[in-house]
Amino acid sequence: MGRRPFRCYRYQKNKPYIKSRYCRGVPESKIRIYDVGAKKAPVDLFPFVAHLVCDEKQQISSEALEACRIAINKHLTNTVGKDGYHIRVRVHPFHVIRANKMLSCAGADRLSSGMRHSYGKPIGVAARVDIGQVLLSVRGKDASEPHVIEAIRRGKFKFAGRQKILKSLKWGFTKYPREQYVQMRKSGELTADGNIVKVNNRRGLLEKSALYLAGQE
């Protein structure tokens, strides 16, 4: 007997059931890499960002997340090059899905116990997602915007249900709108710290303060 189709597990029916010392023997998640592409690219290099947002309360298998990641990665590698984007998968599959294994051979009705002791064995993991939750984000240069949108559109086909592609007003993976980000970078309130930004506050010694050294009070 093969695996059950995922329509059996698509909706959130029960409480979250995670791997623990009581729930052992859980198969490994198929998705192991959550950041792909130029993940160490400086924050100033990739201002554009687009999100794939879930429009349903459902469960998404780790296999579907991995398939989506591969599809987006492949399209962007072919169009903008492997150093021109950064994909980040934003949901993690922690929920264990179970199946009560049934015999399907001849004379199975004599051997199997039907619905007695029907609590299933773990067969995989899934992510529980909500309406409006971001499934994955892709940042890149402004020039590669159409390619990023098309890549996410292709990755969308790997999931059941409805998703929306949103173009963000923020700068990269930061929480600041573009105009505010540029202004704060010029004033010295923000400094680049790898693929994120560091906020310079007004605490600490003056000789170590980036704001004071930039000429601010």
Tab-separated table of C-alpha atoms in Angstrom:
chain	number	residue	atom	x	y	z
A	1	MET	CA	0.000	0.000	0.000
A	2	GLY	CA	1.346	3.430	-1.015
A	3	ARG	CA	1.000	6.724	0.774
A	4	ARG	CA	-2.385	8.305	1.218
A	5	PRO	CA	-3.150	11.362	-0.946
A	6	PHE	CA	-2.660	14.578	1.018
A	7	ARG	CA	-6.331	15.520	0.658
A	8	CYS	CA	-6.772	13.260	3.698
A	9	TYR	CA	-4.617	15.627	5.785
A	10	ARG	CA	-5.264	19.003	4.191
A	11	TYR	CA	-7.414	20.546	6.927
A	12	GLN	CA	-6.502	21.251	10.544
A	13	LYS	CA	-8.755	18.815	12.345
A	14	ASN	CA	-7.107	18.071	15.682
A	15	LYS	CA	-4.695	19.725	18.079
A	16	PRO	CA	-1.035	20.116	17.066
A	17	TYR	CA	0.686	16.747	17.438
A	18	ILE	CA	4.443	17.206	17.530
A	19	LYS	CA	7.457	14.938	17.827
A	20	SER	CA	8.215	14.264	21.499
A	21	ARG	CA	9.454	11.554	23.825
A	22	TYR	CA	5.937	10.068	23.646
A	23	CYS	CA	5.621	10.328	19.845
A	24	ARG	CA	8.724	8.602	18.557
A	25	GLY	CA	9.714	7.151	15.198
A	26	VAL	CA	8.669	10.249	13.246
A	27	PRO	CA	10.103	10.340	9.682
A	28	GLU	CA	12.479	13.219	8.942
A	29	SER	CA	11.079	16.330	7.275
A	30	LYS	CA	11.712	16.429	3.521
A	31	ILE	CA	12.659	20.115	3.659
A	32	ARG	CA	16.031	20.617	5.337
A	33	ILE	CA	17.187	23.937	3.830
A	34	TYR	CA	15.081	27.025	4.537
A	35	ASP	CA	17.406	29.721	3.107
A	36	VAL	CA	18.541	29.396	-0.517
A	37	GLY	CA	20.506	31.620	-2.889
A	38	ALA	CA	22.681	34.566	-1.880
A	39	LYS	CA	21.704	34.364	1.786
A	40	LYS	CA	24.782	36.336	2.903
A	41	ALA	CA	24.133	39.188	0.456
A	42	PRO	CA	24.232	42.593	2.212
A	43	VAL	CA	20.889	44.136	3.120
A	44	ASP	CA	21.413	47.096	0.748
A	45	LEU	CA	21.914	44.843	-2.298
A	46	PHE	CA	18.373	43.375	-2.468
A	47	PRO	CA	15.710	46.049	-1.819
A	48	PHE	CA	12.808	44.261	-3.554
A	49	VAL	CA	10.878	41.545	-1.698
A	50	ALA	CA	7.776	39.496	-2.546
A	51	HIS	CA	5.831	37.108	-0.307
A	52	LEU	CA	3.710	34.046	-0.946
A	53	VAL	CA	0.796	34.391	1.489
A	54	CYS	CA	-1.601	31.582	2.413
A	55	ASP	CA	-5.305	32.309	1.987
A	56	GLU	CA	-6.637	29.230	3.793
A	57	LYS	CA	-6.390	27.622	7.213
A	58	GLN	CA	-4.809	24.292	6.315
A	59	GLN	CA	-1.842	21.948	6.614
A	60	ILE	CA	1.043	21.883	4.122
A	61	SER	CA	3.279	18.819	3.926
A	62	SER	CA	7.058	19.035	4.125
A	63	GLU	CA	7.170	17.410	0.655
A	64	ALA	CA	5.113	20.271	-0.817
A	65	LEU	CA	7.335	22.891	0.850
A	66	GLU	CA	10.456	21.231	-0.574
A	67	ALA	CA	8.888	20.948	-4.048
A	68	CYS	CA	7.975	24.655	-3.967
A	69	ARG	CA	11.470	25.663	-2.834
A	70	ILE	CA	13.064	23.631	-5.658
A	71	ALA	CA	10.714	25.071	-8.318
A	72	ILE	CA	11.382	28.695	-7.285
A	73	ASN	CA	15.117	28.101	-6.936
A	74	LYS	CA	15.346	26.512	-10.394
A	75	HIS	CA	13.484	29.321	-12.180
A	76	LEU	CA	15.474	32.094	-10.472
A	77	THR	CA	18.821	30.352	-11.105
A	78	ASN	CA	17.996	30.197	-14.823
A	79	THR	CA	16.745	33.799	-15.055
A	80	VAL	CA	18.638	36.050	-12.607
A	81	GLY	CA	21.603	33.800	-11.708
A	82	LYS	CA	22.389	32.049	-8.441
A	83	ASP	CA	23.748	35.214	-6.797
A	84	GLY	CA	20.800	37.461	-7.672
A	85	TYR	CA	18.183	36.372	-5.113
A	86	HIS	CA	17.575	35.028	-1.616
A	87	ILE	CA	14.655	32.679	-0.838
A	88	ARG	CA	13.511	32.173	2.753
A	89	VAL	CA	10.880	29.549	3.628
A	90	ARG	CA	8.924	30.998	6.556
A	91	VAL	CA	6.912	28.000	7.789
A	92	HIS	CA	8.273	24.888	9.480
A	93	PRO	CA	6.605	21.457	9.471
A	94	PHE	CA	6.272	20.351	13.105
A	95	HIS	CA	2.860	18.646	13.041
A	96	VAL	CA	3.081	14.839	12.787
A	97	ILE	CA	0.541	13.151	10.501
A	98	ARG	CA	-0.547	9.572	11.174
A	99	ALA	CA	-2.047	6.708	9.176
A	100	ASN	CA	-3.688	3.534	10.401
A	101	LYS	CA	-1.996	1.032	8.074
A	102	MET	CA	-4.496	-1.324	6.480
A	103	LEU	CA	-3.756	-4.598	4.699
A	104	SER	CA	-4.902	-4.624	1.082
A	105	CYS	CA	-3.913	-8.162	0.028
A	106	ALA	CA	-6.232	-11.124	-0.520
A	107	GLY	CA	-7.864	-12.323	2.679
A	108	ALA	CA	-7.053	-9.047	4.434
A	109	ASP	CA	-10.364	-9.118	6.261
A	110	ARG	CA	-9.261	-12.260	8.122
A	111	LEU	CA	-5.873	-10.805	9.122
A	112	SER	CA	-6.599	-7.133	9.797
A	113	SER	CA	-8.294	-5.917	12.946
A	114	GLY	CA	-10.431	-3.265	11.211
A	115	MET	CA	-10.995	-0.251	13.413
A	116	ARG	CA	-9.760	-1.865	16.617
A	117	HIS	CA	-6.685	-0.084	18.036
A	118	SER	CA	-6.893	2.286	15.089
A	119	TYR	CA	-4.521	4.983	16.408
A	120	GLY	CA	-2.116	5.408	13.461
A	121	LYS	CA	1.666	5.359	13.106
A	122	PRO	CA	3.530	8.549	12.097
A	123	ILE	CA	4.023	8.755	8.315
A	124	GLY	CA	5.268	12.327	7.838
A	125	VAL	CA	5.192	15.941	9.000
A	126	ALA	CA	3.243	19.022	7.947
A	127	ALA	CA	3.134	22.748	8.701
A	128	ARG	CA	-0.087	24.181	10.155
A	129	VAL	CA	-0.754	27.514	8.450
A	130	ASP	CA	-3.347	30.227	8.890
A	131	ILE	CA	-5.063	32.761	6.648
A	132	GLY	CA	-2.684	35.638	5.919
A	133	GLN	CA	0.425	33.733	7.038
A	134	VAL	CA	3.556	34.227	4.906
A	135	LEU	CA	4.727	30.885	3.499
A	136	LEU	CA	7.929	32.119	1.883
A	137	SER	CA	9.672	35.345	0.928
A	138	VAL	CA	12.079	36.142	-1.913
A	139	ARG	CA	14.299	39.218	-1.983
A	140	GLY	CA	16.210	40.467	-5.011
A	141	LYS	CA	17.099	43.539	-7.046
A	142	ASP	CA	14.377	45.823	-8.403
A	143	ALA	CA	15.293	44.812	-11.954
A	144	SER	CA	14.534	41.141	-11.247
A	145	GLU	CA	10.992	41.839	-9.980
A	146	PRO	CA	9.122	40.110	-12.888
A	147	HIS	CA	11.313	37.011	-12.562
A	148	VAL	CA	10.716	36.793	-8.788
A	149	ILE	CA	6.938	37.118	-9.247
A	150	GLU	CA	6.940	34.448	-11.981
A	151	ALA	CA	9.063	32.086	-9.854
A	152	ILE	CA	6.668	32.393	-6.900
A	153	ARG	CA	3.713	31.852	-9.267
A	154	ARG	CA	5.306	28.587	-10.392
A	155	GLY	CA	5.989	27.510	-6.824
A	156	LYS	CA	2.343	28.195	-5.939
A	157	PHE	CA	1.231	25.155	-7.951
A	158	LYS	CA	2.905	22.834	-5.456
A	159	PHE	CA	0.387	23.744	-2.745
A	160	ALA	CA	-3.273	22.884	-2.328
A	161	GLY	CA	-5.765	25.683	-1.782
A	162	ARG	CA	-5.398	29.349	-2.554
A	163	GLN	CA	-2.358	31.562	-2.088
A	164	LYS	CA	-1.661	35.181	-2.945
A	165	ILE	CA	1.570	36.782	-4.163
A	166	LEU	CA	2.208	40.090	-2.396
A	167	LYS	CA	4.781	42.696	-3.351
A	168	SER	CA	6.124	44.198	-0.134
A	169	LEU	CA	6.605	47.915	0.544
A	170	LYS	CA	9.431	47.142	2.993
A	171	TRP	CA	13.147	47.161	2.184
A	172	GLY	CA	14.332	43.548	1.834
A	173	PHE	CA	13.723	41.390	4.908
A	174	THR	CA	13.706	44.404	7.249
A	175	LYS	CA	10.636	45.860	8.951
A	176	TYR	CA	11.128	49.411	7.595
A	177	PRO	CA	9.295	50.921	4.588
A	178	ARG	CA	11.630	51.926	1.775
A	179	GLU	CA	11.612	55.717	2.261
A	180	GLN	CA	12.027	55.370	6.022
A	181	TYR	CA	14.861	52.846	5.547
A	182	VAL	CA	16.815	55.156	3.213
A	183	GLN	CA	16.294	58.086	5.569
A	184	MET	CA	17.377	56.126	8.669
A	185	ARG	CA	20.452	54.733	6.883
A	186	LYS	CA	21.507	58.264	5.882
A	187	SER	CA	21.008	59.595	9.406
A	188	GLY	CA	23.042	56.715	10.900
A	189	GLU	CA	20.173	55.248	12.936
A	190	LEU	CA	20.529	51.950	11.057
A	191	THR	CA	23.706	50.140	10.080
A	192	ALA	CA	23.935	47.119	7.793
A	193	ASP	CA	24.630	43.902	9.690
A	194	GLY	CA	24.832	41.108	7.116
A	195	ASN	CA	21.426	40.462	5.553
A	196	ILE	CA	19.621	42.415	8.302
A	197	VAL	CA	20.042	45.859	9.896
A	198	LYS	CA	21.153	46.904	13.348
A	199	VAL	CA	19.397	49.766	15.149
A	200	ASN	CA	21.761	52.239	16.789
A	201	ASN	CA	20.145	53.385	20.034
A	202	ARG	CA	21.206	56.205	22.318
A	203	ARG	CA	22.495	54.028	25.162
A	204	GLY	CA	26.109	53.320	26.060
A	205	LEU	CA	29.365	55.286	25.819
A	206	LEU	CA	29.449	58.311	23.521
A	207	GLU	CA	32.733	57.297	21.865
A	208	LYS	CA	31.089	54.009	20.810
A	209	SER	CA	27.813	55.569	19.653
A	210	ALA	CA	27.365	55.514	15.865
A	211	LEU	CA	24.752	58.302	16.111
A	212	TYR	CA	27.074	60.597	18.118
A	213	LEU	CA	29.955	59.943	15.704
A	214	ALA	CA	27.609	60.760	12.792
A	215	GLY	CA	27.057	64.203	14.330
A	216	GLN	CA	23.673	63.634	15.973
A	217	GLU	CA	22.953	64.658	19.535
